[in-house]
């Protein structure tokens, strides 16, 4: 009995952006494990056991799921967006590598999802339309110097940057420090977007520029997108605008 | 009459990874435009006009779609994966910016999709589990020196790298040159994966390391994933393996 485990991306929030494959495997699961608001997005069903945990407990949650699979149950570990992007998939494989060798026999299926980053970009236009990177601003798992080095390298090289985990109560100053560093590298008019809870009822989008970007416009549920020199704002007659990044380095005609 | 236009991500290939929202808007469209194999993935339907074009014609296809929307039709421009990642969304906004000012009144809805990059990562394990970037290796739209600079900066800074457009008949030597550059920066045992046509009938996955990576293992339909110093390979008893990238900079226990 080798066991089976699903790692499921629920998409950004709206049910119309969740894949049919995610729904299929959630219908087969005996247990669903994840951060409280994500588990809450899985429909209740007789016989489905829900294990809700805080968002700091990735490794213990991963071990719990692996033990359930080993015991013959079919657990699904759920993440918002795509489970491979700053989410549960990496934690599960980390637990496998360090854990019971029998866990390597478990059939693990990772179900990709529409990531928060791409849902946010779609709402804004096409800001990730050319070379880009995704960078976690959290210094819980890497030193702040490394975060800053990566941010600097990406901005200097011309990548658009999607900042994950930009701010929290425990990390209040890092986003401000990141903007300070970016102001030394990029033009003041570089477009910046704050995207919160995209496709959910409490969605909030704000577009500004690097000169005016303020850390307090982000919260724990936000992504911050940093444009490159090729990122353009298209003004519309009704006052709205689109952001997109040109595919080429030539200036616009 | 301002018009309406959809830019639709079809997902990586398998229908179970296409969002319900994509199916909804394709059911409303009067016209579907795109690269031939992508348009072929949209179900035929009475009254739906299909405009199939070659993959070099992004801007003329975008202008055509905008003209159709302006004329009162409801076109859907389709891309594989996510339309905002090296795909049609950026081309449409570029056409809007340079085109008829009335096009700025068109209601454009971008429907995000499961990107090829995340579908490939899910099949492999979690190689994009921490900071990563997406880089097009094509020098059609930017000078090769810029491609190489970005590749160098990303590898030095510790990003996992997803290489899009790694090779084609017109660009046969660039991937080999990229591997050469990477061998000056990263350890020979750095994991490399070639992922082709993920979730489709002709899917092919190959995992190797930087010392042994060969350009001929990629083709036009491939993504190449370059690990970082935190990317690990977990061997399984049956000879298969998973790739994942650790979330922290500390060494594995």
Coordinates of C-alpha atoms in Angstrom, one line a residue:
Chain A
X1 CA 0.0 0.0 0.0
X2 CA 1.9 3.0 -1.2
X3 CA -0.8 5.7 -0.7
X4 CA -1.9 8.7 -2.6
X5 CA -1.8 12.4 -1.9
X6 CA -3.1 15.5 -3.8
X7 CA -1.6 18.9 -3.6
X8 CA -4.3 21.2 -5.1
X9 CA -4.3 24.7 -6.4
X10 CA -7.7 26.3 -5.8
X11 CA -7.0 29.3 -8.1
X12 CA -7.2 32.9 -6.9
X13 CA -10.7 32.7 -5.4
X14 CA -13.6 32.9 -7.9
X15 CA -15.0 29.4 -8.7
X16 CA -14.9 30.2 -12.4
X17 CA -11.1 30.3 -12.2
X18 CA -10.7 26.9 -10.5
X19 CA -9.8 24.0 -12.8
X20 CA -12.1 21.0 -13.3
X21 CA -9.2 18.7 -12.2
X22 CA -9.1 20.5 -8.8
X23 CA -12.8 19.8 -8.3
X24 CA -12.4 16.1 -9.4
X25 CA -9.6 15.4 -6.9
X26 CA -11.4 17.2 -4.1
X27 CA -14.4 14.9 -4.7
X28 CA -12.1 11.9 -4.2
X29 CA -10.3 13.1 -1.1
X30 CA -11.1 11.8 2.3
X31 CA -9.3 14.7 4.1
X32 CA -8.6 18.3 3.2
X33 CA -5.7 20.1 4.9
X34 CA -4.7 23.7 4.7
X35 CA -4.7 27.3 5.9
X36 CA -8.2 28.1 7.4
X37 CA -9.6 30.4 4.6
X38 CA -8.4 28.0 1.8
X39 CA -10.0 24.9 3.4
X40 CA -13.2 27.0 3.8
X41 CA -13.3 27.3 0.0
X42 CA -13.7 23.5 -0.4
X43 CA -17.4 22.4 -0.4
X44 CA -18.5 20.4 2.6
X45 CA -19.4 16.8 2.0
X46 CA -20.4 13.8 4.1
X47 CA -17.3 11.9 5.0
X48 CA -14.8 14.6 4.2
X49 CA -12.6 15.5 7.2
X50 CA -11.4 19.1 7.3
X51 CA -8.1 19.9 9.0
X52 CA -7.7 23.6 9.4
X53 CA -4.4 25.1 10.5
X54 CA -2.7 28.4 10.8
X55 CA -0.6 29.7 7.9
X56 CA 2.7 29.3 9.8
X57 CA 2.4 25.5 10.1
X58 CA 3.4 24.3 6.6
X59 CA 5.8 21.5 7.5
X60 CA 3.7 20.0 10.3
X61 CA 0.7 20.1 7.9
X62 CA 2.7 18.4 5.2
X63 CA 3.8 15.7 7.6
X64 CA 0.2 15.2 8.8
X65 CA -1.0 14.8 5.2
X66 CA 1.8 12.3 4.4
X67 CA 1.0 10.2 7.5
X68 CA -2.7 10.1 6.4
X69 CA -1.7 8.9 2.9
X70 CA 0.5 6.3 4.5
X71 CA -2.4 5.1 6.6
X72 CA -4.5 4.5 3.5
X73 CA -6.5 7.7 3.4
X74 CA -6.5 10.1 0.4
X75 CA -5.6 13.6 1.7
X76 CA -5.7 16.8 -0.4
X77 CA -3.5 19.6 0.7
X78 CA -5.0 22.9 -0.6
X79 CA -3.4 26.2 -1.5
X80 CA -4.8 29.4 -3.0
X81 CA -3.6 30.1 -6.5
X82 CA -1.0 27.6 -7.7
X83 CA 0.3 25.3 -5.1
X84 CA 3.9 25.4 -6.5
X85 CA 4.3 29.2 -6.0
X86 CA 5.2 30.1 -2.5
X87 CA 2.7 27.5 -1.3
X88 CA 2.3 24.0 0.0
X89 CA 3.9 21.8 -2.8
X90 CA 7.5 22.7 -1.8
X91 CA 6.7 22.1 1.9
X92 CA 5.3 18.6 1.1
X93 CA 8.4 17.6 -0.8
X94 CA 10.7 19.0 1.9
X95 CA 8.8 16.9 4.4
X96 CA 9.2 13.8 2.2
X97 CA 12.9 14.4 1.7
X98 CA 13.5 14.6 5.5
X99 CA 10.9 12.1 6.6
X100 CA 10.0 8.4 6.6
X101 CA 11.7 6.7 3.5
X102 CA 8.3 4.9 2.8
X103 CA 6.8 8.4 2.0
X104 CA 8.8 8.3 -1.3
X105 CA 6.4 5.5 -2.5
X106 CA 3.3 7.7 -2.1
X107 CA 1.7 8.8 -5.4
X108 CA 1.7 12.6 -5.2
X109 CA -0.3 14.5 -7.8
X110 CA 0.2 18.3 -7.9
X111 CA -2.8 20.0 -9.5
X112 CA -1.6 23.4 -10.9
X113 CA -3.9 26.4 -10.6
X114 CA -4.3 29.9 -11.8
X115 CA -1.8 31.8 -9.7
X116 CA -2.6 35.1 -7.9
X117 CA 0.1 36.7 -9.9
X118 CA -1.5 35.9 -13.3
X119 CA -5.0 36.7 -12.1
X120 CA -3.8 40.1 -10.9
X121 CA -2.0 40.7 -14.2
X122 CA -5.1 39.8 -16.2
X123 CA -7.2 42.3 -14.3
X124 CA -4.6 45.0 -14.9
X125 CA -3.9 44.3 -18.5
X126 CA -0.6 42.5 -19.3
X127 CA 2.1 43.8 -16.9
X128 CA 3.8 40.4 -16.9
X129 CA 3.9 40.3 -20.7
X130 CA 7.6 39.9 -21.0
X131 CA 10.5 38.7 -18.8
X132 CA 9.5 38.7 -15.1
X133 CA 10.3 37.2 -11.7
X134 CA 8.4 36.3 -8.6
X135 CA 10.1 37.2 -5.4
X136 CA 9.0 36.6 -1.8
X137 CA 9.8 39.7 0.3
X138 CA 9.6 37.6 3.5
X139 CA 12.8 37.3 5.5
X140 CA 11.5 34.4 7.6
X141 CA 13.2 31.8 5.4
X142 CA 16.1 33.8 3.9
X143 CA 18.2 36.7 5.2
X144 CA 17.0 40.2 4.3
X145 CA 20.3 40.8 2.5
X146 CA 19.5 38.0 0.1
X147 CA 16.0 39.4 -0.5
X148 CA 17.5 42.8 -1.3
X149 CA 20.2 41.3 -3.5
X150 CA 17.6 39.5 -5.6
X151 CA 15.4 42.5 -5.8
X152 CA 18.3 44.6 -7.0
X153 CA 19.5 42.1 -9.5
X154 CA 16.0 41.7 -11.0
X155 CA 15.4 45.4 -11.2
X156 CA 18.8 46.2 -12.8
X157 CA 18.4 43.4 -15.3
X158 CA 15.0 44.7 -16.5
X159 CA 12.6 42.1 -15.1
X160 CA 9.1 43.0 -14.1
X161 CA 8.8 41.9 -10.5
X162 CA 5.9 40.3 -8.7
X163 CA 6.5 40.7 -4.9
X164 CA 4.8 38.0 -2.8
X165 CA 4.4 38.4 1.0
X166 CA 5.1 42.1 0.8
X167 CA 4.1 43.0 4.3
X168 CA 2.7 41.7 7.6
X169 CA 2.4 42.7 11.2
X170 CA 5.7 40.8 11.9
X171 CA 7.4 42.4 8.9
X172 CA 6.2 46.0 8.7
X173 CA 9.3 47.8 7.3
X174 CA 10.6 45.5 4.5
X175 CA 8.3 46.8 1.7
X176 CA 9.3 50.4 2.4
X177 CA 13.0 49.4 2.3
X178 CA 12.3 47.6 -1.0
X179 CA 10.7 50.7 -2.5
X180 CA 13.7 52.8 -1.3
X181 CA 16.1 50.4 -3.0
X182 CA 14.0 50.3 -6.2
X183 CA 14.1 54.2 -6.3
X184 CA 17.9 54.0 -6.6
X185 CA 17.5 51.8 -9.8
X186 CA 14.3 52.5 -11.6
X187 CA 12.7 55.8 -12.9
X188 CA 10.2 57.5 -10.6
X189 CA 7.5 57.0 -13.2
X190 CA 7.9 53.2 -13.2
X191 CA 4.4 51.7 -12.9
X192 CA 3.6 49.9 -9.6
X193 CA 0.4 48.0 -8.9
X194 CA -1.1 46.7 -5.7
X195 CA -3.4 43.8 -6.2
X196 CA -5.4 42.4 -3.3
X197 CA -7.7 39.4 -3.2
X198 CA -8.1 39.3 -7.0
X199 CA -11.4 37.7 -8.1
X200 CA -12.8 37.7 -4.6
X201 CA -15.5 39.9 -3.1
X202 CA -12.9 42.1 -1.3
X203 CA -10.7 42.6 -4.5
X204 CA -8.9 45.9 -4.5
X205 CA -6.6 47.1 -7.3
X206 CA -4.5 50.2 -7.2
X207 CA -2.1 51.5 -9.9
X208 CA 0.5 54.2 -9.1
X209 CA 4.1 54.9 -9.8
X210 CA 7.4 54.3 -8.0
X211 CA 7.6 57.9 -6.8
X212 CA 4.2 57.7 -5.1
X213 CA 4.1 54.0 -4.0
X214 CA 3.4 53.6 -0.3
X215 CA 3.9 50.5 1.8
X216 CA 0.6 51.0 3.6
X217 CA -1.3 50.3 0.3
X218 CA -0.3 46.6 0.7
X219 CA -1.4 44.1 3.2
X220 CA -0.9 40.3 3.9
X221 CA -3.3 39.4 1.0
X222 CA -1.6 41.7 -1.5
X223 CA 0.7 41.2 -4.4
X224 CA 2.8 44.2 -5.5
X225 CA 3.8 44.4 -9.1
X226 CA 6.9 46.5 -10.1
X227 CA 7.1 47.5 -13.7
X228 CA 10.2 47.6 -15.9
X229 CA 11.3 50.3 -18.3
X230 CA 9.1 48.6 -20.9
X231 CA 5.9 48.7 -18.8
X232 CA 3.4 51.2 -20.1
X233 CA 0.2 52.7 -18.9
X234 CA -2.6 53.2 -21.4
X235 CA -5.1 55.9 -20.4
X236 CA -8.7 55.3 -21.3
X237 CA -11.4 57.9 -22.0
X238 CA -13.3 57.1 -18.8
X239 CA -10.3 57.6 -16.5
X240 CA -9.4 53.9 -16.1
X241 CA -6.2 52.6 -17.5
X242 CA -4.4 49.4 -18.5
X243 CA -0.9 48.4 -17.6
X244 CA 1.1 46.2 -20.0
X245 CA 4.8 45.4 -20.6
X246 CA 6.0 45.6 -24.2
X247 CA 7.5 42.5 -25.7
X248 CA 10.3 44.3 -27.3
X249 CA 13.0 46.7 -26.2
X250 CA 12.4 49.2 -29.0
X251 CA 10.5 52.4 -28.0
X252 CA 6.8 52.6 -28.8
X253 CA 5.9 54.1 -32.2
Chain B
X1 CA -21.0 51.1 -29.2
X2 CA -17.7 50.5 -27.5
X3 CA -17.3 46.7 -28.2
X4 CA -16.0 43.8 -26.3
X5 CA -13.0 41.5 -26.6
X6 CA -11.8 38.4 -24.7
X7 CA -8.2 37.4 -24.4
X8 CA -8.4 33.8 -23.3
X9 CA -5.9 31.4 -21.7
X10 CA -6.7 27.9 -22.7
X11 CA -4.4 26.2 -20.1
X12 CA -1.6 23.8 -21.0
X13 CA -3.6 21.4 -23.1
X14 CA -5.7 19.0 -21.1
X15 CA -9.4 20.1 -20.9
X16 CA -9.3 19.4 -17.1
X17 CA -6.9 22.2 -16.7
X18 CA -8.9 24.8 -18.6
X19 CA -11.0 27.2 -16.4
X20 CA -14.8 27.3 -16.5
X21 CA -14.5 31.0 -17.2
X22 CA -12.5 30.3 -20.4
X23 CA -15.3 27.9 -21.6
X24 CA -18.0 30.5 -20.7
X25 CA -16.5 33.3 -22.8
X26 CA -15.6 31.0 -25.7
X27 CA -19.4 30.1 -25.7
X28 CA -20.2 33.9 -26.1
X29 CA -17.6 34.7 -28.7
X30 CA -18.5 35.2 -32.4
X31 CA -15.0 34.9 -33.6
X32 CA -11.9 33.0 -32.3
X33 CA -8.4 34.2 -33.4
X34 CA -5.1 32.6 -32.7
X35 CA -2.2 30.4 -33.7
X36 CA -3.5 27.4 -35.6
X37 CA -3.0 24.6 -32.9
X38 CA -4.6 26.8 -30.2
X39 CA -7.7 27.7 -32.3
X40 CA -8.0 23.9 -33.0
X41 CA -8.5 23.4 -29.2
X42 CA -11.7 25.5 -29.3
X43 CA -14.8 23.4 -29.9
X44 CA -16.6 24.1 -33.2
X45 CA -20.0 25.6 -33.0
X46 CA -22.5 26.9 -35.5
X47 CA -21.9 30.6 -36.1
X48 CA -18.4 30.7 -34.6
X49 CA -15.9 32.0 -37.1
X50 CA -12.4 30.7 -36.8
X51 CA -9.4 32.8 -37.8
X52 CA -6.2 30.7 -37.9
X53 CA -2.9 32.4 -38.3
X54 CA 0.8 31.6 -38.1
X55 CA 2.6 32.2 -34.8
X56 CA 4.6 35.1 -36.1
X57 CA 1.6 37.3 -36.7
X58 CA 0.7 38.5 -33.2
X59 CA 0.3 42.2 -33.9
X60 CA -1.8 41.8 -37.1
X61 CA -3.9 39.2 -35.3
X62 CA -4.4 41.7 -32.4
X63 CA -5.4 44.5 -34.8
X64 CA -7.8 42.2 -36.6
X65 CA -9.5 41.2 -33.3
X66 CA -9.8 44.9 -32.2
X67 CA -11.4 45.8 -35.6
X68 CA -13.9 43.0 -35.1
X69 CA -14.8 44.2 -31.6
X70 CA -15.2 47.8 -33.0
X71 CA -17.5 46.5 -35.7
X72 CA -19.8 45.0 -33.0
X73 CA -18.6 41.4 -33.0
X74 CA -17.3 39.6 -29.9
X75 CA -13.9 38.2 -30.7
X76 CA -11.8 35.9 -28.5
X77 CA -8.1 35.8 -29.0
X78 CA -6.8 32.5 -27.6
X79 CA -3.4 31.5 -26.2
X80 CA -2.1 28.3 -24.8
X81 CA -1.3 28.5 -21.0
X82 CA -1.8 31.9 -19.6
X83 CA -2.4 34.7 -22.2
X84 CA -0.3 37.2 -20.2
X85 CA 2.9 35.1 -20.3
X86 CA 4.9 35.5 -23.6
X87 CA 1.5 35.3 -25.4
X88 CA -1.3 37.4 -26.9
X89 CA -2.3 39.8 -24.1
X90 CA 0.7 42.0 -24.4
X91 CA 0.3 42.1 -28.2
X92 CA -3.3 43.2 -28.0
X93 CA -2.4 46.1 -25.6
X94 CA 0.5 47.1 -27.8
X95 CA -1.9 47.3 -30.7
X96 CA -4.4 49.4 -28.7
X97 CA -1.7 51.8 -27.6
X98 CA -0.5 52.4 -31.2
X99 CA -3.9 52.1 -32.9
X100 CA -7.3 53.9 -33.3
X101 CA -8.0 55.9 -30.1
X102 CA -11.6 54.4 -30.2
X103 CA -10.0 51.1 -29.4
X104 CA -9.4 52.4 -25.8
X105 CA -13.2 52.2 -25.2
X106 CA -13.4 48.5 -25.9
X107 CA -14.1 46.3 -22.9
X108 CA -11.2 43.9 -22.8
X109 CA -11.4 40.9 -20.5
X110 CA -8.3 38.9 -20.0
X111 CA -9.0 35.4 -18.7
X112 CA -6.0 34.0 -16.9
X113 CA -5.0 30.3 -17.4
X114 CA -2.8 27.6 -15.9
X115 CA 0.6 28.5 -17.5
X116 CA 2.8 25.9 -19.1
X117 CA 5.5 26.8 -16.5
X118 CA 3.3 25.8 -13.6
X119 CA 1.9 22.8 -15.3
X120 CA 5.4 21.6 -15.9
X121 CA 6.5 22.3 -12.4
X122 CA 3.5 20.4 -11.0
X123 CA 4.4 17.3 -13.0
X124 CA 8.0 17.5 -11.8
X125 CA 7.3 18.2 -8.1
X126 CA 7.8 21.8 -7.0
X127 CA 10.9 23.2 -8.8
X128 CA 9.4 26.8 -8.8
X129 CA 8.8 26.5 -5.0
X130 CA 10.8 29.6 -4.2
X131 CA 12.0 32.8 -6.0
X132 CA 12.0 32.2 -9.7
X133 CA 11.9 34.1 -13.0
X134 CA 10.5 33.5 -16.5
X135 CA 12.8 34.5 -19.3
X136 CA 12.3 34.3 -23.1
X137 CA 15.4 33.1 -24.8
X138 CA 14.2 34.5 -28.1
X139 CA 16.4 37.3 -29.5
X140 CA 13.7 38.3 -32.1
X141 CA 12.4 41.1 -29.9
X142 CA 15.5 42.0 -27.8
X143 CA 19.2 41.8 -28.4
X144 CA 21.0 38.6 -27.5
X145 CA 23.3 40.6 -25.1
X146 CA 20.2 41.5 -23.1
X147 CA 19.0 37.9 -22.9
X148 CA 22.4 36.9 -21.7
X149 CA 22.6 39.7 -19.1
X150 CA 19.2 38.7 -17.7
X151 CA 20.1 35.0 -17.6
X152 CA 23.4 35.9 -15.8
X153 CA 21.7 38.2 -13.3
X154 CA 19.0 35.7 -12.5
X155 CA 21.4 32.8 -12.1
X156 CA 23.8 34.7 -9.9
X157 CA 21.0 36.0 -7.7
X158 CA 19.7 32.5 -7.0
X159 CA 16.5 32.5 -8.9
X160 CA 15.2 29.3 -10.5
X161 CA 14.7 30.1 -14.2
X162 CA 12.0 29.0 -16.6
X163 CA 13.3 29.5 -20.1
X164 CA 10.5 30.1 -22.7
X165 CA 11.2 29.8 -26.4
X166 CA 14.5 28.0 -25.8
X167 CA 15.1 26.9 -29.4
X168 CA 13.7 27.0 -33.0
X169 CA 14.9 26.4 -36.5
X170 CA 15.7 30.1 -36.8
X171 CA 17.4 30.2 -33.4
X172 CA 19.4 27.0 -33.2
X173 CA 22.5 28.0 -31.1
X174 CA 21.1 30.2 -28.3
X175 CA 20.2 27.5 -25.9
X176 CA 23.7 26.0 -26.1
X177 CA 25.2 29.4 -25.5
X178 CA 22.9 29.8 -22.5
X179 CA 24.0 26.5 -21.0
X180 CA 27.6 27.6 -21.5
X181 CA 27.0 30.8 -19.6
X182 CA 25.2 29.0 -16.8
X183 CA 28.1 26.5 -16.4
X184 CA 30.3 29.5 -15.5
X185 CA 27.9 30.4 -12.7
X186 CA 26.1 27.3 -11.3
X187 CA 27.4 24.0 -10.0
X188 CA 27.5 21.1 -12.6
X189 CA 25.0 19.1 -10.5
X190 CA 22.3 21.9 -10.7
X191 CA 19.1 20.2 -11.8
X192 CA 17.8 21.0 -15.3
X193 CA 14.4 19.8 -16.6
X194 CA 13.1 19.8 -20.1
X195 CA 9.3 19.8 -20.3
X196 CA 7.5 19.5 -23.5
X197 CA 3.7 19.7 -24.3
X198 CA 2.8 19.1 -20.6
X199 CA -0.7 17.5 -20.2
X200 CA -1.0 16.7 -23.9
X201 CA -0.7 13.4 -25.6
X202 CA 2.9 14.1 -26.7
X203 CA 4.1 15.2 -23.3
X204 CA 7.7 14.5 -22.6
X205 CA 9.6 15.2 -19.4
X206 CA 13.4 14.9 -19.0
X207 CA 15.3 15.6 -15.8
X208 CA 19.1 15.9 -15.9
X209 CA 21.8 18.2 -14.6
X210 CA 23.7 21.2 -15.9
X211 CA 26.8 19.2 -16.7
X212 CA 24.8 16.9 -19.0
X213 CA 22.1 19.2 -20.4
X214 CA 22.0 19.2 -24.2
X215 CA 20.2 21.7 -26.4
X216 CA 18.9 19.0 -28.6
X217 CA 16.6 17.8 -25.8
X218 CA 14.5 20.9 -26.3
X219 CA 12.3 21.9 -29.2
X220 CA 9.9 24.7 -30.0
X221 CA 7.2 23.3 -27.7
X222 CA 9.6 22.9 -24.7
X223 CA 10.2 24.8 -21.5
X224 CA 13.6 24.4 -19.9
X225 CA 13.8 24.8 -16.1
X226 CA 17.1 25.7 -14.5
X227 CA 17.4 24.9 -10.8
X228 CA 19.1 27.0 -8.2
X229 CA 21.4 26.0 -5.4
X230 CA 18.3 25.2 -3.3
X231 CA 16.8 22.8 -5.9
X232 CA 16.9 19.2 -4.8
X233 CA 16.2 15.9 -6.5
X234 CA 14.4 13.3 -4.4
X235 CA 15.1 9.7 -5.6
X236 CA 12.2 7.3 -5.4
X237 CA 12.5 3.5 -4.9
X238 CA 11.1 2.8 -8.4
X239 CA 13.8 4.9 -10.1
X240 CA 11.6 8.0 -10.7
X241 CA 12.4 11.3 -8.9
X242 CA 10.9 14.6 -7.9
X243 CA 12.5 18.0 -8.2
X244 CA 11.7 20.7 -5.7
X245 CA 13.2 24.0 -4.6
X246 CA 13.5 24.5 -0.9
X247 CA 11.8 27.5 0.6
X248 CA 14.7 28.4 2.9
X249 CA 18.4 29.0 2.4
X250 CA 19.4 26.7 5.2
X251 CA 20.9 23.3 4.2
X252 CA 18.6 20.3 4.3
X253 CA 18.6 18.4 7.6

